[in-house]
Amino acid sequence: MVRPFFHSFATRLSIYVLSFTLIVFTVVMVSYYSYSEKKLTEYAVDYTHGQLTTVATQINSLLQRVETTLTQSTWIVEKELAQPDSLCHIISSIVENEELIVGSGIAFEPHYYKEKGKYFMLYASREGAKISTQVLGSQQYDYPCMDWYLIPKLKKQNYWSEPYYDKGGGNEIMSTYSMPLYNKEGEVYAIFTANISLSHFTDMVGKLKPYASSYTYLVSRYGSFLTHVKREKILNETIFSEGFEDKIPQQEFIGHEMLAGHTGTLRFNNKGIDSYAFYTSIPNNGWSVCTVYPSEVILSDLHETAIIITCLSLASIIILFFLINFIIYRQARPLKEFSKSARAIATGQFDIELPKITSQDEIKDLHDSLVYMQHSLSTYVEELRHTTAAKERIESELSIAREIQMGMIPKIFPPFPERKDVDLQAVLYPAKEVGGDLYDFFIEDEKLYFIIGDVSGKGVPASLFMAITRSLFRTLSSKVLSPAAILSSMNSSISETNESAMFVTLIVGILDLHTGKLKLCNAGHNAPVLVKPDGSASFLELKNNLFAGIVADYEFTNEEFTLAKGSKLFLYTDGVTEAENEYQELYSDERLLNIVQENSRQDVRQLVDTVTDSIKAYAGKAEQSDDLTVLVIHYEPTNIP
């Protein structure tokens, strides 16, 4: 029989191998990506803060240059106070020699020079290479009421003003550094000023771009934008008004942090874009600078690298799949020949020649087992011919054996009427007088131990094998909390005396009735059906370990699940799904799953009856071809809400 590609042993084994490979690759990639993401983010934060600190230091250095220039010029101003008109030369020299200063002035107290009138302020400004001087002060330009004059006078300390548009001198957006001048009595008689243009800082801050999509802005001590990528926002908006207008609540927090002079990093939602904000302060005048860019730019290179590695790896895995599949197919080819020979032997051709095997591995063991089986079956059939006369006696003995066999398995249901947290129902219908299917269960230390199995073959050998298997389960499982350990012990005991090369597929499980934790070990058996509390049903994906009785030192592995309250576990042998009708069509896994799901609300006894009735109806007049066993567990704990 030609099997579909995905049903072949080579394909399935290849899928198992590559699935494990894929899991390992995924774990490695996720670990690598997480580690790289963390390191790249840390580097980006350190790098951006480093650049911010550099810019803040540069701006602070420039502002200190302005302050130093005025401080060093104070003594000259005091020396020339008697000749006020000569002060123009001093402020012109300041503007000429310090490129940062676009304008400088000395604003005297009203009526300080009575001959000059109420207002007298000398102001020098630079326009290109030309330096011009002028006298300011009038009712329209009432400088004594302006912040840059009034605040340092009242506080008697140097002061950087909020940026403003100076219509009286320079005609541009400036910030004024004001330094009070004191007479001998300690009274302020004039304010010495230096104006700097914000355009210089706009260019400097604008060049701070750690990434192409980043932008940087400078804010004043009151949150007004001094520089911004959108120039129309300069002096017209604050960091708070922009956050309110753009619906960015975290920007208000950033604004308060900057105005408080803090340095920090904040990840926030910037108009729907996950972004980082890095901010620090400029100590001298309370200004702060902030850089913003999307978080994705930090990991863009990592994303590209991960995609390339993933694509290459997946392509390699696909190639490896076909290569492994080819190698396994070649190595497993004798199994196909053995399968044909086994079918021929099953039809009575005991003298059929088996494929020759030269290797000394498990395939050779299988060959030897088949040879042994040929001789054993041949002898058995020959002896059977001579025992025809004793048929009635044998049939009687088989009937007794059936009764003994059925007496070995639990048959009183419900088995634990005093318990409300678990209910079970099971049936076993041998195809012959005796069969190789088995089930068993018991409760010990509030744990439900259960087993279901299917011995290879039928009849008396299978029933004996079944009896041994069931006895070993009862003997070896007490106080053992690992199904894999139980199966390993059973397998070891069975394999030691298994000269007939028979095997048994098994599912051994332990259900903690307090927690619902379920441990299962599957030795080549059919996957059980899990019915969830909502009534949905699906096959439980279990790892298929090797059949019991084949390899004595095979290591079995557990799988753990947690049953929710109201769950049912439907276990069965292949006599259910492989039941045939008159046209030799199988009952199938799909039909079983549909029947279980459609009747998932029934109790365990009704559900078992419904499924077995469905199988009988499907089989019709066809003879039962295999042992049929069903075990249903309903978990309904009282300690779980």
XYZ file of C-alpha atoms in Angstrom:
641
model
C 0.000 0.000 0.000
C 1.385 3.394 -0.984
C 1.233 5.776 1.948
C 0.715 9.538 1.547
C 3.923 11.537 1.869
C 3.045 13.023 5.257
C 1.945 9.626 6.664
C 5.256 7.901 6.001
C 7.579 6.989 8.842
C 10.496 8.844 7.246
C 8.457 12.028 6.896
C 7.114 11.921 10.420
C 10.520 11.228 11.911
C 11.996 14.044 9.815
C 9.301 16.376 11.069
C 10.027 15.391 14.683
C 13.758 16.014 14.242
C 13.294 19.311 12.465
C 10.593 20.408 14.891
C 13.086 20.049 17.709
C 15.685 21.857 15.604
C 13.208 24.644 14.939
C 12.408 24.935 18.643
C 16.104 25.189 19.505
C 16.618 27.749 16.738
C 13.637 29.768 17.954
C 14.904 29.753 21.549
C 18.382 30.830 20.400
C 16.989 33.562 18.147
C 14.644 34.896 20.828
C 17.476 34.913 23.376
C 19.835 36.587 20.900
C 17.204 39.143 19.924
C 16.287 39.955 23.525
C 19.937 40.356 24.530
C 20.756 42.458 21.459
C 17.640 44.596 21.939
C 18.646 45.334 25.519
C 22.251 46.183 24.619
C 21.304 48.321 21.608
C 18.763 50.246 23.662
C 21.309 50.833 26.428
C 23.850 51.998 23.852
C 21.332 54.340 22.191
C 20.398 55.875 25.552
C 24.040 56.379 26.551
C 24.975 57.678 23.111
C 22.085 60.172 22.945
C 22.657 61.432 26.480
C 26.324 61.835 25.618
C 25.454 64.016 22.635
C 22.902 65.973 24.680
C 25.471 66.597 27.386
C 27.949 67.758 24.773
C 25.468 70.212 23.261
C 24.380 71.444 26.690
C 28.023 71.962 27.619
C 28.667 73.837 24.362
C 25.627 76.067 24.883
C 26.626 76.704 28.490
C 30.155 77.511 27.374
C 28.857 80.019 24.834
C 26.615 81.652 27.410
C 29.528 81.882 29.832
C 31.558 83.600 27.118
C 28.870 86.249 26.906
C 28.762 86.634 30.687
C 32.555 86.815 30.914
C 32.708 89.445 28.180
C 30.371 91.761 30.074
C 32.071 91.105 33.400
C 35.475 92.017 31.973
C 34.076 95.178 30.365
C 32.462 96.515 33.535
C 35.528 98.388 34.775
C 35.867 100.233 31.449
C 32.232 101.329 31.631
C 32.702 102.634 35.182
C 35.816 104.495 34.083
C 33.964 106.303 31.262
C 30.756 107.156 33.143
C 31.653 110.834 33.195
C 31.634 110.893 29.395
C 28.435 108.988 28.497
C 28.812 109.459 24.764
C 32.148 107.632 24.834
C 30.395 104.518 26.085
C 29.323 103.821 22.502
C 32.878 102.803 21.724
C 32.833 100.218 24.540
C 29.623 98.475 23.512
C 30.612 98.631 19.822
C 33.882 96.874 20.679
C 31.967 94.181 22.546
C 29.731 93.498 19.539
C 32.672 93.625 17.140
C 34.955 91.298 19.093
C 32.420 88.713 20.315
C 30.628 87.029 17.427
C 27.953 85.540 19.712
C 26.782 88.993 20.791
C 24.600 90.643 18.146
C 23.824 93.619 20.327
C 25.027 95.241 23.521
C 23.679 98.118 25.527
C 23.885 100.134 28.688
C 20.484 101.241 29.986
C 20.678 103.895 32.704
C 18.194 104.657 35.393
C 15.685 107.354 34.368
C 17.140 110.885 34.793
C 20.586 109.468 35.565
C 21.998 111.977 33.089
C 19.709 114.955 33.524
C 20.966 116.548 30.351
C 19.953 113.444 28.407
C 16.390 113.500 29.578
C 14.396 110.754 31.286
C 15.572 107.844 29.131
C 19.124 107.186 28.136
C 20.211 103.823 26.742
C 23.144 103.315 24.392
C 22.798 100.291 22.144
C 25.166 98.825 19.534
C 24.093 96.128 17.085
C 25.621 94.218 14.224
C 24.015 93.884 10.817
C 26.298 91.801 8.644
C 29.782 93.329 8.868
C 28.446 96.750 9.884
C 28.108 97.847 13.490
C 25.735 100.667 14.257
C 24.965 102.475 17.488
C 21.829 104.237 18.616
C 20.244 105.838 21.613
C 17.086 104.104 22.770
C 14.402 104.982 25.249
C 11.070 106.687 24.809
C 7.455 106.416 25.816
C 7.099 103.733 23.137
C 10.267 101.914 24.180
C 9.934 102.180 27.943
C 12.846 99.939 28.783
C 12.700 100.368 32.609
C 9.486 98.322 32.517
C 10.942 95.472 30.482
C 11.843 92.140 32.055
C 15.479 92.256 31.048
C 15.814 95.536 32.962
C 13.352 95.279 35.786
C 14.057 91.711 37.034
C 17.855 92.027 37.497
C 17.336 95.465 39.062
C 14.851 94.161 41.627
C 16.705 90.906 42.330
C 20.096 92.610 42.148
C 21.585 89.686 40.307
C 22.599 88.795 36.774
C 19.738 87.525 34.667
C 19.095 85.814 31.356
C 15.768 87.044 30.060
C 13.068 85.054 28.369
C 13.573 85.279 24.598
C 11.727 88.159 23.013
C 11.387 90.035 19.751
C 13.300 93.280 20.164
C 11.702 95.904 17.942
C 13.847 98.639 19.377
C 17.214 97.215 18.532
C 18.344 94.431 16.289
C 14.900 93.539 14.991
C 15.223 89.832 15.726
C 14.446 87.192 18.369
C 16.971 87.507 21.116
C 17.716 86.632 24.675
C 19.283 89.304 26.805
C 21.902 88.801 29.454
C 21.489 91.602 31.981
C 24.096 92.553 34.566
C 23.262 95.281 37.139
C 25.867 98.017 37.688
C 26.083 99.424 41.218
C 27.275 102.771 42.566
C 29.260 103.183 45.752
C 26.080 103.133 47.800
C 25.202 99.725 46.340
C 22.315 101.050 44.306
C 21.688 100.007 40.715
C 22.323 102.863 38.343
C 22.376 100.972 35.029
C 21.849 97.594 33.421
C 24.663 96.323 31.208
C 23.236 93.995 28.525
C 24.326 91.634 25.802
C 21.884 90.209 23.273
C 22.399 86.864 21.589
C 20.460 85.685 18.553
C 18.576 82.406 18.868
C 19.386 81.567 15.257
C 22.884 80.523 16.321
C 21.450 78.022 18.832
C 18.826 76.836 16.344
C 21.587 75.735 13.980
C 23.585 74.144 16.785
C 20.651 72.218 18.260
C 19.311 71.304 14.825
C 22.555 69.456 14.049
C 21.991 67.154 17.030
C 20.469 64.152 15.206
C 21.552 60.768 16.618
C 19.268 59.196 13.995
C 17.822 60.468 10.745
C 14.281 60.582 12.137
C 15.227 62.304 15.407
C 14.719 65.955 16.258
C 15.929 68.206 19.069
C 14.451 71.304 20.619
C 15.538 73.883 23.187
C 13.113 75.313 25.758
C 13.358 78.287 28.072
C 12.985 78.251 31.818
C 9.232 78.707 31.351
C 8.830 76.024 28.709
C 8.755 78.236 25.585
C 10.375 76.751 22.504
C 13.659 78.531 21.735
C 14.439 76.154 18.864
C 12.178 73.689 17.095
C 12.034 71.800 13.800
C 8.849 73.770 13.135
C 10.141 77.339 13.331
C 6.645 78.799 13.659
C 6.457 77.277 17.155
C 9.477 79.263 18.397
C 8.292 81.687 21.106
C 4.708 81.058 19.993
C 4.178 77.761 21.820
C 5.371 76.023 24.946
C 6.157 72.369 25.473
C 2.933 72.143 27.496
C 0.679 73.727 24.862
C 2.147 71.449 22.179
C 1.515 68.381 24.342
C -2.088 69.475 24.944
C -2.681 70.308 21.283
C -1.168 67.033 20.009
C -2.809 65.003 22.815
C 0.479 63.758 24.272
C -0.119 63.599 28.052
C 3.417 62.401 28.792
C 4.872 65.580 27.258
C 3.576 67.525 30.244
C 5.661 65.275 32.499
C 8.689 65.810 30.238
C 8.127 69.574 30.446
C 8.003 69.572 34.238
C 11.152 67.432 34.385
C 13.030 69.816 32.069
C 11.883 72.933 33.906
C 13.002 71.315 37.163
C 16.503 70.971 35.700
C 16.456 67.157 35.664
C 18.221 64.809 33.273
C 16.410 61.674 32.169
C 14.855 59.365 29.592
C 11.174 58.651 28.972
C 9.535 56.205 26.595
C 6.168 57.576 25.497
C 3.449 57.548 22.834
C 4.279 60.409 20.474
C 1.117 60.831 18.382
C 0.728 57.109 17.908
C 4.481 56.429 17.521
C 6.363 54.663 20.283
C 9.237 57.080 20.967
C 12.025 57.987 23.365
C 12.615 61.455 24.844
C 16.079 62.334 26.218
C 16.415 65.601 28.117
C 18.953 67.543 30.154
C 19.339 71.083 31.518
C 21.696 73.984 30.830
C 22.686 75.150 34.331
C 23.399 78.883 33.874
C 20.068 80.146 32.596
C 17.523 77.359 33.272
C 17.171 76.341 29.629
C 16.795 72.661 28.731
C 17.408 70.626 25.603
C 15.486 67.507 24.522
C 15.979 64.945 21.737
C 13.079 62.786 20.505
C 13.105 59.852 18.110
C 11.006 56.698 17.415
C 12.040 53.618 19.358
C 12.002 51.540 16.173
C 15.076 53.318 14.769
C 17.176 51.871 17.585
C 16.377 48.319 16.507
C 15.983 48.809 12.754
C 19.347 47.208 11.965
C 18.618 44.392 14.403
C 15.232 43.798 12.720
C 16.878 43.541 9.296
C 19.566 41.197 10.587
C 16.992 39.005 12.346
C 14.859 38.791 9.199
C 17.856 37.807 7.061
C 19.005 35.179 9.573
C 15.477 33.813 9.924
C 14.938 33.547 6.162
C 18.295 31.835 5.629
C 17.663 29.479 8.528
C 14.191 28.536 7.324
C 15.528 27.878 3.841
C 18.247 25.689 5.358
C 15.688 23.832 7.467
C 13.555 23.109 4.399
C 16.591 21.748 2.540
C 17.613 19.799 5.636
C 14.088 18.355 5.883
C 14.257 16.755 2.447
C 17.833 15.581 3.026
C 16.954 13.947 6.353
C 13.774 12.504 4.882
C 15.797 10.904 2.066
C 18.375 9.455 4.475
C 15.744 8.092 6.862
C 13.758 6.638 3.965
C 16.813 4.730 2.756
C 17.633 3.521 6.248
C 14.035 2.475 6.937
C 13.455 0.798 3.557
C 13.906 -2.725 5.046
C 10.973 -2.013 7.348
C 8.728 -1.722 4.299
C 9.952 -5.098 3.080
C 9.429 -6.560 6.518
C 5.919 -5.137 6.483
C 5.164 -7.012 3.251
C 6.714 -10.180 4.661
C 4.751 -9.794 7.879
C 1.535 -9.493 5.887
C 2.480 -12.609 3.925
C 3.286 -14.454 7.138
C -0.056 -13.326 8.535
C -1.756 -15.027 5.566
C -0.030 -18.309 6.371
C 3.003 -18.100 4.077
C 5.397 -19.061 6.837
C 8.136 -20.162 4.456
C 8.330 -16.793 2.656
C 11.896 -15.556 2.295
C 12.661 -12.456 4.330
C 14.886 -9.625 3.052
C 18.545 -10.229 3.808
C 20.018 -7.889 6.391
C 23.775 -7.449 6.760
C 23.789 -4.770 9.463
C 23.993 -5.578 13.155
C 21.418 -3.101 14.444
C 17.742 -3.034 15.391
C 16.736 -3.879 11.815
C 18.707 -7.118 12.175
C 16.928 -7.744 15.487
C 13.600 -7.249 13.746
C 14.668 -9.626 10.966
C 15.636 -12.233 13.539
C 12.347 -11.715 15.360
C 10.390 -12.218 12.151
C 12.374 -15.371 11.381
C 11.646 -16.617 14.844
C 8.000 -15.711 14.388
C 7.912 -17.627 11.086
C 9.186 -20.777 12.731
C 7.000 -20.305 15.775
C 3.869 -19.730 13.717
C 4.682 -22.602 11.416
C 5.106 -24.907 14.380
C 2.018 -23.534 16.019
C -0.146 -24.067 12.929
C 1.183 -27.581 12.494
C 0.390 -28.359 16.056
C -3.008 -26.763 15.638
C -3.820 -29.206 12.868
C -3.163 -32.066 15.229
C -5.325 -30.558 17.945
C -8.511 -30.097 15.906
C -10.058 -32.939 17.826
C -9.574 -30.977 21.021
C -11.344 -27.887 19.640
C -14.306 -28.076 21.974
C -12.018 -28.393 24.976
C -9.945 -25.452 23.781
C -13.034 -23.337 23.194
C -14.176 -24.136 26.694
C -10.810 -23.149 28.075
C -10.902 -19.963 26.040
C -14.266 -19.146 27.497
C -12.839 -19.587 30.969
C -9.836 -17.514 29.983
C -12.171 -14.758 28.807
C -13.928 -14.760 32.152
C -10.594 -14.640 33.967
C -9.350 -11.862 31.720
C -12.474 -9.762 32.127
C -12.307 -10.373 35.858
C -8.868 -8.772 35.977
C -10.111 -5.339 34.895
C -12.460 -3.043 36.835
C -16.060 -3.597 35.797
C -18.107 -1.993 38.578
C -19.226 1.500 37.638
C -19.263 4.075 39.009
C -16.046 2.806 40.609
C -15.853 5.510 43.288
C -19.449 6.399 44.190
C -18.348 8.180 47.337
C -16.253 10.697 45.378
C -17.727 13.733 43.678
C -14.514 15.023 42.100
C -13.969 12.244 39.568
C -16.087 9.756 37.657
C -15.012 7.010 35.267
C -16.595 4.658 32.783
C -14.904 2.003 30.681
C -15.765 -0.886 28.358
C -13.657 -3.592 26.717
C -14.973 -5.709 23.831
C -12.418 -8.315 22.673
C -12.547 -9.184 18.982
C -12.010 -12.880 19.850
C -12.686 -14.975 22.926
C -9.790 -13.194 24.617
C -7.980 -10.066 23.556
C -4.946 -7.892 24.038
C -6.600 -4.641 25.085
C -6.467 -3.543 28.683
C -7.392 -0.746 31.009
C -7.054 -0.281 34.737
C -7.194 2.459 37.350
C -7.027 3.054 41.064
C -6.793 5.977 43.486
C -3.952 6.332 45.946
C -2.949 9.416 47.982
C -5.594 11.511 46.174
C -4.059 10.653 42.813
C -5.804 8.721 40.083
C -3.506 6.208 38.390
C -4.813 4.874 35.091
C -3.634 2.898 32.069
C -5.002 1.897 28.688
C -3.189 -0.319 26.229
C -3.281 -2.467 23.148
C -1.043 -5.516 22.836
C 0.211 -6.376 19.378
C -1.768 -9.257 17.936
C -4.892 -10.908 19.283
C -6.015 -14.027 21.030
C -4.304 -15.974 23.763
C -0.752 -14.523 23.362
C -2.129 -11.035 23.443
C -4.309 -11.802 26.436
C -1.349 -13.263 28.337
C 0.710 -10.257 27.406
C -2.194 -8.090 28.538
C -2.402 -9.901 31.879
C 1.317 -9.468 32.483
C 1.133 -5.814 31.525
C -1.839 -5.129 33.791
C -0.184 -6.967 36.712
C 3.049 -5.046 36.229
C 1.081 -1.774 36.263
C -0.555 -2.631 39.572
C 2.744 -3.807 41.048
C 5.036 -1.024 39.843
C 2.848 2.086 39.905
C 2.063 2.355 43.613
C 3.678 5.444 45.183
C 5.350 6.353 41.867
C 4.505 9.879 40.692
C 5.949 9.651 37.190
C 4.158 7.804 34.377
C 7.465 7.663 32.524
C 9.083 5.884 35.475
C 6.199 3.411 35.598
C 6.461 2.729 31.873
C 10.243 2.406 32.018
C 9.962 -0.228 34.749
C 7.177 -2.059 32.919
C 9.107 -1.926 29.635
C 12.238 -3.265 31.268
C 10.357 -6.162 32.859
C 8.426 -6.980 29.669
C 11.476 -6.749 27.400
C 13.560 -9.097 29.529
C 11.207 -12.038 28.867
C 9.678 -10.949 25.565
C 11.002 -13.708 23.362
C 7.959 -13.515 21.116
C 8.893 -9.950 20.141
C 5.420 -8.753 21.017
C 4.868 -5.205 22.104
C 2.136 -3.146 23.670
C 1.065 0.432 23.057
C 0.215 2.179 26.301
C -0.855 5.437 27.845
C -0.066 5.706 31.531
C -1.400 8.698 33.425
C -1.486 10.170 36.900
C -4.121 12.802 37.729
C -3.733 14.868 40.891
C -7.341 15.161 42.053
C -6.558 18.244 44.141
C -4.802 20.384 41.532
C -5.957 18.881 38.233
C -2.320 18.418 37.176
C -2.176 15.565 34.687
C 0.998 13.652 33.806
C 0.912 11.387 30.764
C 3.369 9.102 29.044
C 2.440 7.749 25.616
C 4.132 4.587 24.365
C 2.973 4.595 20.740
C -0.734 4.690 21.597
C -3.580 6.625 19.972
C -3.826 10.255 21.070
C -6.694 10.732 23.581
C -9.475 13.261 23.110
C -9.653 16.164 25.568
C -13.144 17.574 26.130
C -12.923 21.049 27.637
C -15.555 22.496 29.989
C -17.077 24.530 27.124
C -17.812 21.315 25.219
C -15.092 21.681 22.578
C -13.095 18.532 21.848
C -9.666 18.019 20.326
C -6.980 15.373 20.170
C -4.367 15.849 22.857
C -0.971 16.267 21.232
C 1.415 13.823 22.911
C 4.942 12.796 22.123
C 5.003 9.192 20.887
C 7.551 7.171 22.799
C 8.550 3.700 21.610
C 6.171 0.773 22.180
C 6.719 -1.078 25.444
C 8.461 -4.437 25.134
C 10.812 -3.575 22.245
C 13.914 -1.958 23.758
C 14.633 -2.737 27.417
C 16.607 0.425 28.250
C 14.448 2.898 26.343
C 13.919 6.144 28.253
C 10.320 7.305 28.349
C 9.349 10.935 28.928
C 6.417 12.622 30.632
C 4.182 15.408 29.441
C 2.223 17.592 31.833
C -1.146 19.283 31.461
C -3.661 20.882 33.797
C -7.269 19.768 33.543
C -9.838 22.492 34.057
C -12.878 21.782 36.148
C -15.467 19.907 34.090
C -12.932 18.432 31.622
C -13.246 14.904 30.250
C -10.435 12.704 28.980
C -11.553 10.174 26.360
C -9.025 7.317 25.944
C -9.432 4.461 23.511
C -7.603 1.800 21.526
C -7.258 1.613 17.767
C -10.190 -0.818 17.661
C -12.365 2.312 17.865
C -10.978 4.407 15.010
C -10.051 1.378 12.863
C -13.412 -0.346 13.147
C -14.449 -1.346 9.597
C -17.821 -1.448 7.917
C -18.902 -3.878 5.221
C -16.857 -1.956 2.653
C -13.679 -2.094 4.761
C -13.887 1.633 5.405
C -12.468 2.794 8.737
C -14.497 4.552 11.392
C -11.700 7.250 11.428
C -10.372 9.779 13.900
C -12.544 12.559 12.459
C -15.788 10.637 13.035
C -14.779 9.813 16.603
C -13.913 13.465 17.337
C -17.240 14.657 15.915
C -19.266 12.124 17.946
C -17.448 13.032 21.164
C -17.868 16.765 20.596
C -21.549 16.478 19.677
C -22.221 14.543 22.885
C -19.681 16.248 25.141
C -22.371 17.342 27.618
C -23.379 13.750 28.391
C -22.089 12.047 31.520
C -19.357 9.438 31.157
C -21.721 6.449 30.969
C -23.933 8.044 28.333
C -20.886 9.183 26.361
C -19.349 5.684 26.319
C -22.672 4.149 25.265
C -23.148 6.754 22.547
C -19.688 6.145 21.065
C -19.892 2.329 21.179
C -23.406 2.397 19.696
C -22.120 4.656 16.928
C -19.297 2.188 16.166
C -21.670 -0.773 16.078
C -24.054 1.113 13.802
C -21.179 2.044 11.509
C -19.771 -1.495 11.355
C -23.199 -2.948 10.562
C -22.853 -6.622 9.664
C -19.085 -6.486 9.436
C -17.222 -8.657 11.923
C -15.376 -6.884 14.695
C -11.776 -6.788 13.469
C -9.946 -5.641 16.557
C -10.333 -5.354 20.299
C -12.285 -2.248 21.281
C -11.639 -0.441 24.538
C -12.843 2.938 25.813
C -11.970 4.679 29.090
C -13.518 8.070 29.960
C -12.464 10.200 32.940
C -14.588 13.144 34.080
C -12.765 15.589 36.367
C -15.133 17.731 38.485
C -13.195 18.846 41.591
C -15.101 20.330 44.488
C -12.156 22.410 45.740
C -11.859 24.445 42.541
C -14.543 27.069 41.808
